[in-house]
mmCIF file of C-alpha atoms and ligand atoms in Angstrom:
data_model
loop_
_atom_site.group_PDB
_atom_site.id
_atom_site.type_symbol
_atom_site.label_atom_id
_atom_site.label_comp_id
_atom_site.label_asym_id
_atom_site.label_seq_id
_atom_site.Cartn_x
_atom_site.Cartn_y
_atom_site.Cartn_z
ATOM 1 C CA MET A 6 0.000 0.000 0.000
ATOM 2 C CA SER A 7 1.437 3.389 -0.918
ATOM 3 C CA ILE A 8 1.861 5.935 1.853
ATOM 4 C CA PRO A 9 -0.567 8.827 1.281
ATOM 5 C CA MET A 10 1.073 12.159 0.721
ATOM 6 C CA GLN A 11 0.741 14.536 3.654
ATOM 7 C CA TRP A 12 -1.065 17.775 2.900
ATOM 8 C CA THR A 13 0.898 20.920 3.567
ATOM 9 C CA PRO A 14 -0.434 24.469 3.226
ATOM 10 C CA THR A 15 -0.170 25.853 -0.294
ATOM 11 C CA HIS A 16 -0.571 29.444 -1.394
ATOM 12 C CA GLY A 17 0.084 30.937 -4.820
ATOM 13 C CA GLU A 18 1.746 27.834 -6.307
ATOM 14 C CA PRO A 19 1.453 27.402 -10.092
ATOM 15 C CA TYR A 20 -1.233 25.239 -11.720
ATOM 16 C CA ARG A 21 0.063 21.656 -12.020
ATOM 17 C CA PRO A 22 -2.460 19.469 -13.854
ATOM 18 C CA VAL A 23 -2.334 15.672 -13.609
ATOM 19 C CA PRO A 24 -4.395 13.195 -15.679
ATOM 20 C CA TYR A 25 -7.770 12.112 -14.284
ATOM 21 C CA ARG A 26 -9.295 9.036 -15.925
ATOM 22 C CA PRO A 27 -11.924 7.492 -13.657
ATOM 23 C CA GLU A 28 -13.288 4.191 -14.876
ATOM 24 C CA ARG A 29 -16.449 4.746 -16.924
ATOM 25 C CA MET A 30 -19.451 3.023 -15.341
ATOM 26 C CA PRO A 31 -21.888 1.420 -17.780
ATOM 27 C CA ALA A 32 -25.223 3.296 -17.812
ATOM 28 C CA GLU A 33 -27.126 0.231 -16.629
ATOM 29 C CA GLU A 34 -24.954 -0.097 -13.558
ATOM 30 C CA SER A 35 -25.245 3.663 -12.936
ATOM 31 C CA LEU A 36 -29.022 3.416 -13.019
ATOM 32 C CA ALA A 37 -29.075 0.448 -10.669
ATOM 33 C CA ARG A 38 -26.682 2.105 -8.215
ATOM 34 C CA ALA A 39 -28.534 5.424 -8.278
ATOM 35 C CA ALA A 40 -31.869 3.722 -7.596
ATOM 36 C CA GLU A 41 -30.384 1.721 -4.740
ATOM 37 C CA LEU A 42 -28.720 4.794 -3.244
ATOM 38 C CA ARG A 43 -31.927 6.766 -3.493
ATOM 39 C CA GLU A 44 -33.758 4.032 -1.640
ATOM 40 C CA ARG A 45 -31.059 3.639 1.031
ATOM 41 C CA MET A 46 -30.653 7.387 1.563
ATOM 42 C CA GLY A 47 -34.425 7.702 1.798
ATOM 43 C CA ARG A 48 -34.299 5.499 4.886
ATOM 44 C CA ARG A 49 -31.930 7.835 6.785
ATOM 45 C CA ARG A 50 -33.526 9.431 9.817
ATOM 46 C CA THR A 51 -32.218 11.771 12.458
ATOM 47 C CA VAL A 52 -31.987 9.817 15.696
ATOM 48 C CA ARG A 53 -32.263 11.480 19.089
ATOM 49 C CA GLN A 54 -32.412 8.354 21.281
ATOM 50 C CA PHE A 55 -29.261 6.268 21.104
ATOM 51 C CA SER A 56 -28.276 2.889 22.466
ATOM 52 C CA ALA A 57 -25.109 2.974 24.579
ATOM 53 C CA GLU A 58 -23.820 -0.005 22.551
ATOM 54 C CA PRO A 59 -20.347 0.837 21.226
ATOM 55 C CA VAL A 60 -19.760 1.330 17.525
ATOM 56 C CA PRO A 61 -16.628 0.252 15.646
ATOM 57 C CA GLU A 62 -14.398 3.313 15.934
ATOM 58 C CA GLN A 63 -12.883 2.686 12.513
ATOM 59 C CA VAL A 64 -16.311 3.072 10.893
ATOM 60 C CA VAL A 65 -16.583 6.541 12.410
ATOM 61 C CA LYS A 66 -13.038 7.414 11.368
ATOM 62 C CA ASP A 67 -13.653 6.162 7.825
ATOM 63 C CA ALA A 68 -16.801 8.317 7.660
ATOM 64 C CA ILE A 69 -14.768 11.340 8.793
ATOM 65 C CA ALA A 70 -12.170 10.497 6.133
ATOM 66 C CA CYS A 71 -15.019 10.413 3.564
ATOM 67 C CA ALA A 72 -16.214 13.824 4.760
ATOM 68 C CA ALA A 73 -12.700 15.172 4.386
ATOM 69 C CA THR A 74 -12.781 14.328 0.658
ATOM 70 C CA ALA A 75 -15.483 16.982 0.196
ATOM 71 C CA PRO A 76 -14.966 19.733 -2.328
ATOM 72 C CA SER A 77 -14.126 23.074 -0.723
ATOM 73 C CA GLY A 78 -13.729 26.684 -1.796
ATOM 74 C CA ALA A 79 -10.198 27.078 -3.298
ATOM 75 C CA HIS A 80 -9.506 23.578 -1.904
ATOM 76 C CA GLN A 81 -8.872 25.103 1.511
ATOM 77 C CA GLN A 82 -10.506 22.175 3.367
ATOM 78 C CA PRO A 83 -11.639 24.489 6.163
ATOM 79 C CA TRP A 84 -12.771 21.806 8.622
ATOM 80 C CA THR A 85 -11.725 20.038 11.781
ATOM 81 C CA PHE A 86 -13.561 17.004 13.167
ATOM 82 C CA VAL A 87 -13.100 16.469 16.891
ATOM 83 C CA LEU A 88 -13.993 12.931 17.974
ATOM 84 C CA VAL A 89 -14.813 13.261 21.653
ATOM 85 C CA LYS A 90 -14.300 10.011 23.525
ATOM 86 C CA ASP A 91 -13.578 11.195 27.069
ATOM 87 C CA PRO A 92 -16.811 10.728 29.102
ATOM 88 C CA GLN A 93 -15.934 13.630 31.368
ATOM 89 C CA VAL A 94 -15.573 16.000 28.412
ATOM 90 C CA ARG A 95 -18.871 14.647 27.024
ATOM 91 C CA ARG A 96 -20.572 15.449 30.345
ATOM 92 C CA ARG A 97 -19.165 18.999 30.266
ATOM 93 C CA ILE A 98 -20.456 19.466 26.713
ATOM 94 C CA ARG A 99 -23.897 18.181 27.703
ATOM 95 C CA ALA A 100 -24.107 20.422 30.766
ATOM 96 C CA ALA A 101 -23.090 23.515 28.789
ATOM 97 C CA ALA A 102 -25.363 22.651 25.843
ATOM 98 C CA GLU A 103 -28.356 22.027 28.115
ATOM 99 C CA GLU A 104 -27.779 25.341 29.848
ATOM 100 C CA GLU A 105 -27.912 27.172 26.493
ATOM 101 C CA GLU A 106 -30.814 25.064 25.223
ATOM 102 C CA ARG A 107 -32.841 25.662 28.387
ATOM 103 C CA ILE A 108 -32.604 29.411 27.837
ATOM 104 C CA SER A 109 -33.418 28.924 24.146
ATOM 105 C CA TYR A 110 -36.502 26.768 24.741
ATOM 106 C CA GLU A 111 -37.693 29.029 27.570
ATOM 107 C CA GLY A 112 -38.084 31.866 25.105
ATOM 108 C CA ARG A 113 -34.844 32.996 23.476
ATOM 109 C CA LEU A 114 -35.813 31.224 20.238
ATOM 110 C CA GLY A 115 -39.030 33.200 19.867
ATOM 111 C CA GLU A 116 -42.509 31.882 19.069
ATOM 112 C CA GLU A 117 -41.927 31.400 15.343
ATOM 113 C CA TRP A 118 -38.834 29.227 15.830
ATOM 114 C CA LEU A 119 -40.462 27.254 18.657
ATOM 115 C CA ALA A 120 -43.475 26.626 16.417
ATOM 116 C CA ALA A 121 -41.181 25.307 13.674
ATOM 117 C CA LEU A 122 -39.591 22.903 16.171
ATOM 118 C CA ARG A 123 -42.833 21.680 17.767
ATOM 119 C CA PRO A 124 -43.471 18.784 15.317
ATOM 120 C CA LEU A 125 -39.993 17.440 16.098
ATOM 121 C CA GLY A 126 -40.751 17.029 19.795
ATOM 122 C CA THR A 127 -37.380 18.429 20.852
ATOM 123 C CA ASP A 128 -36.705 20.202 24.132
ATOM 124 C CA GLY A 129 -33.761 21.446 26.151
ATOM 125 C CA VAL A 130 -32.775 18.003 27.481
ATOM 126 C CA LYS A 131 -30.015 16.431 25.381
ATOM 127 C CA PRO A 132 -29.251 12.896 26.601
ATOM 128 C CA HIS A 133 -27.740 11.949 23.229
ATOM 129 C CA LEU A 134 -24.659 14.033 24.091
ATOM 130 C CA THR A 135 -23.669 11.500 26.732
ATOM 131 C CA ASP A 136 -25.618 8.388 25.591
ATOM 132 C CA ALA A 137 -24.391 8.045 22.012
ATOM 133 C CA PRO A 138 -21.153 6.056 21.927
ATOM 134 C CA ALA A 139 -19.427 8.514 19.595
ATOM 135 C CA LEU A 140 -19.538 12.286 19.427
ATOM 136 C CA ILE A 141 -18.091 14.308 16.566
ATOM 137 C CA VAL A 142 -17.848 18.074 16.939
ATOM 138 C CA VAL A 143 -17.312 19.755 13.587
ATOM 139 C CA PHE A 144 -15.439 23.050 13.488
ATOM 140 C CA GLN A 145 -15.126 25.399 10.562
ATOM 141 C CA GLN A 146 -11.809 27.152 10.091
ATOM 142 C CA ARG A 147 -12.918 30.703 9.457
ATOM 143 C CA TYR A 148 -9.395 31.553 8.273
ATOM 144 C CA TRP A 149 -6.090 29.753 8.020
ATOM 145 C CA LEU A 150 -3.771 30.334 10.933
ATOM 146 C CA GLY A 151 -0.113 29.471 10.439
ATOM 147 C CA GLU A 152 2.183 28.513 13.279
ATOM 148 C CA ASP A 153 3.916 31.862 12.868
ATOM 149 C CA GLY A 154 0.572 33.632 13.401
ATOM 150 C CA VAL A 155 0.068 34.411 9.687
ATOM 151 C CA ARG A 156 -3.635 34.540 8.747
ATOM 152 C CA ARG A 157 -5.065 33.817 5.323
ATOM 153 C CA LYS A 158 -8.616 34.270 4.202
ATOM 154 C CA HIS A 159 -10.741 31.156 3.621
ATOM 155 C CA TYR A 160 -13.433 31.253 0.951
ATOM 156 C CA TYR A 161 -16.932 29.735 1.071
ATOM 157 C CA VAL A 162 -16.389 28.244 4.511
ATOM 158 C CA ASP A 163 -20.092 27.682 5.365
ATOM 159 C CA GLU A 164 -20.779 26.013 2.030
ATOM 160 C CA SER A 165 -17.671 23.822 2.196
ATOM 161 C CA VAL A 166 -18.257 22.616 5.740
ATOM 162 C CA GLY A 167 -21.966 22.068 5.034
ATOM 163 C CA ILE A 168 -21.089 19.819 2.097
ATOM 164 C CA ALA A 169 -18.518 17.926 4.199
ATOM 165 C CA VAL A 170 -21.090 17.340 6.936
ATOM 166 C CA GLY A 171 -23.566 16.089 4.323
ATOM 167 C CA MET A 172 -20.964 13.608 3.149
ATOM 168 C CA LEU A 173 -20.238 12.615 6.744
ATOM 169 C CA LEU A 174 -23.918 11.922 7.414
ATOM 170 C CA SER A 175 -24.223 9.922 4.192
ATOM 171 C CA ALA A 176 -21.121 7.873 4.979
ATOM 172 C CA LEU A 177 -22.321 7.141 8.524
ATOM 173 C CA HIS A 178 -25.779 6.152 7.328
ATOM 174 C CA LEU A 179 -24.502 3.954 4.503
ATOM 175 C CA SER A 180 -22.141 2.289 6.989
ATOM 176 C CA GLY A 181 -25.072 1.377 9.211
ATOM 177 C CA LEU A 182 -24.808 4.073 11.884
ATOM 178 C CA ALA A 183 -27.341 6.679 12.966
ATOM 179 C CA ALA A 184 -26.566 10.322 13.692
ATOM 180 C CA LEU A 185 -28.038 13.640 14.720
ATOM 181 C CA VAL A 186 -26.950 17.109 13.651
ATOM 182 C CA HIS A 187 -27.225 19.091 16.872
ATOM 183 C CA THR A 188 -26.691 22.836 16.768
ATOM 184 C CA PRO A 189 -26.921 24.241 20.293
ATOM 185 C CA SER A 190 -27.137 27.989 20.018
ATOM 186 C CA PRO A 191 -24.849 29.748 20.790
ATOM 187 C CA MET A 192 -22.027 27.190 20.406
ATOM 188 C CA ARG A 193 -19.077 29.216 21.649
ATOM 189 C CA PHE A 194 -18.676 26.983 24.709
ATOM 190 C CA LEU A 195 -17.475 24.147 22.438
ATOM 191 C CA SER A 196 -14.281 25.988 21.478
ATOM 192 C CA GLU A 197 -13.512 26.484 25.124
ATOM 193 C CA VAL A 198 -14.349 22.969 26.321
ATOM 194 C CA LEU A 199 -12.437 21.366 23.425
ATOM 195 C CA GLY A 200 -9.551 23.851 23.466
ATOM 196 C CA ARG A 201 -9.828 24.777 19.784
ATOM 197 C CA PRO A 202 -7.741 27.621 18.305
ATOM 198 C CA ALA A 203 -9.059 31.123 17.585
ATOM 199 C CA ASN A 204 -9.574 30.507 13.839
ATOM 200 C CA GLU A 205 -12.076 27.684 14.463
ATOM 201 C CA LYS A 206 -15.791 28.093 15.082
ATOM 202 C CA ALA A 207 -18.089 25.228 16.084
ATOM 203 C CA PHE A 208 -20.450 24.212 13.284
ATOM 204 C CA ALA A 209 -22.364 21.227 14.699
ATOM 205 C CA VAL A 210 -22.268 18.492 17.306
ATOM 206 C CA ILE A 211 -22.942 15.063 15.817
ATOM 207 C CA PRO A 212 -23.733 12.183 18.157
ATOM 208 C CA VAL A 213 -23.300 8.851 16.368
ATOM 209 C CA GLY A 214 -24.396 5.348 17.288
ATOM 210 C CA TYR A 215 -27.194 2.820 16.970
ATOM 211 C CA PRO A 216 -30.783 3.855 17.656
ATOM 212 C CA ALA A 217 -32.084 2.840 21.100
ATOM 213 C CA GLY A 218 -34.410 -0.173 21.085
ATOM 214 C CA ASP A 219 -37.394 2.097 21.814
ATOM 215 C CA CYS A 220 -36.232 4.902 19.490
ATOM 216 C CA ARG A 221 -39.017 6.970 17.963
ATOM 217 C CA VAL A 222 -38.774 9.646 15.295
ATOM 218 C CA PRO A 223 -41.253 12.312 14.246
ATOM 219 C CA ASP A 224 -43.618 11.302 11.466
ATOM 220 C CA LEU A 225 -42.192 13.675 8.855
ATOM 221 C CA VAL A 226 -43.063 13.888 5.176
ATOM 222 C CA ARG A 227 -40.307 14.764 2.734
ATOM 223 C CA LYS A 228 -40.838 16.832 -0.373
ATOM 224 C CA THR A 229 -41.180 14.683 -3.487
ATOM 225 C CA LEU A 230 -38.721 14.914 -6.363
ATOM 226 C CA GLU A 231 -41.381 16.789 -8.308
ATOM 227 C CA GLN A 232 -41.591 19.367 -5.528
ATOM 228 C CA VAL A 233 -37.863 20.047 -5.396
ATOM 229 C CA LEU A 234 -36.832 19.660 -9.023
ATOM 230 C CA VAL A 235 -37.286 22.328 -11.658
ATOM 231 C CA GLU A 236 -36.513 21.272 -15.194
ATOM 232 C CA ILE A 237 -36.154 23.941 -17.816
HETATM 233 C C1 LIG B 310 -28.223 22.507 10.151
HETATM 234 C C2 LIG B 310 -29.074 21.580 10.985
HETATM 235 C C3 LIG B 310 -29.256 21.845 12.318
HETATM 236 C C4 LIG B 310 -29.999 20.968 13.112
HETATM 237 N N1 LIG B 310 -30.097 21.214 14.452
HETATM 238 C C5 LIG B 310 -30.749 20.321 15.230
HETATM 239 C C6 LIG B 310 -30.745 20.476 16.643
HETATM 240 O O1 LIG B 310 -30.102 21.387 17.173
HETATM 241 N N2 LIG B 310 -31.432 19.589 17.371
HETATM 242 C C7 LIG B 310 -32.101 18.525 16.819
HETATM 243 O O2 LIG B 310 -32.692 17.737 17.538
HETATM 244 N N3 LIG B 310 -32.105 18.347 15.481
HETATM 245 C C8 LIG B 310 -31.436 19.197 14.673
HETATM 246 N N4 LIG B 310 -31.376 18.990 13.321
HETATM 247 C C9 LIG B 310 -32.041 17.806 12.728
HETATM 248 C C10 LIG B 310 -33.309 18.193 11.967
HETATM 249 O O3 LIG B 310 -34.324 18.535 12.871
HETATM 250 C C11 LIG B 310 -33.738 17.005 11.082
HETATM 251 O O4 LIG B 310 -32.747 16.796 10.106
HETATM 252 C C12 LIG B 310 -35.073 17.266 10.395
HETATM 253 O O5 LIG B 310 -36.091 17.333 11.352
HETATM 254 C C13 LIG B 310 -35.415 16.194 9.358
HETATM 255 O O6 LIG B 310 -35.428 14.925 9.919
HETATM 256 P P1 LIG B 310 -34.601 13.729 9.269
HETATM 257 O O7 LIG B 310 -33.143 14.095 9.385
HETATM 258 O O8 LIG B 310 -34.976 12.510 10.060
HETATM 259 O O9 LIG B 310 -34.991 13.639 7.831
HETATM 260 C C14 LIG B 310 -30.620 19.831 12.522
HETATM 261 C C15 LIG B 310 -30.435 19.584 11.160
HETATM 262 C C16 LIG B 310 -29.654 20.439 10.406
HETATM 263 C C17 LIG B 310 -29.415 20.107 8.948
#
């Protein structure tokens, strides 16, 4: 197995094209794979009640590696995935998140936001932060920060990290694991608890695991293809 090349920061280097010749998939196989993927992805649900059963750590790491193949603005890969294993740190995150969420659900969100959340049955109690066997906190690197303190602008950070998280969720789901995108608001406490540098801002907390035996999910209806697709 060849040793993968280590990424090092680049800036202003010349364009160096290399050949790209992916194997062409026959249309029939493409159709079959697309239909299967559509069906499998359609079965993904956000899980909020997790079993404490451990998950194979390599599956989670492989999913993070998949996410890190995401396209990004100017290929700046502006993401950091923190896999939190330490139960004590998980408890600190839960306590801080529940404190923020309590204030949010008690009124900070406002009536319109609370009304939007009502069908999901969520509240300020977040057991998944300590129950799920794996916890990934995704940070976006708002700018690049060199060891010598040099800063460089990052482009399309929200879009890039959003795409990476989408790929992470897909990889986890297709590998048989369930996840939740949790966005406690505000999320500043995560930088402090996890000791992240000044250029990183928390994007989402993603508990990962198997659904609890008595897991329930809201009875949601997704938009049909016809409702989301415009063909011109
Ligand atoms: C950006 C984003 C933020 C979210 N934040 C939360 C959250 O803080 N708490 C929560 O319980 N679910 C959260 N969710 C999950 C959504 O509620 C969920 O994806 C939606 O209800 C659709 O359900 P499904 O994922 O099962 O299709 C979030 C999802 C996204 C994409």
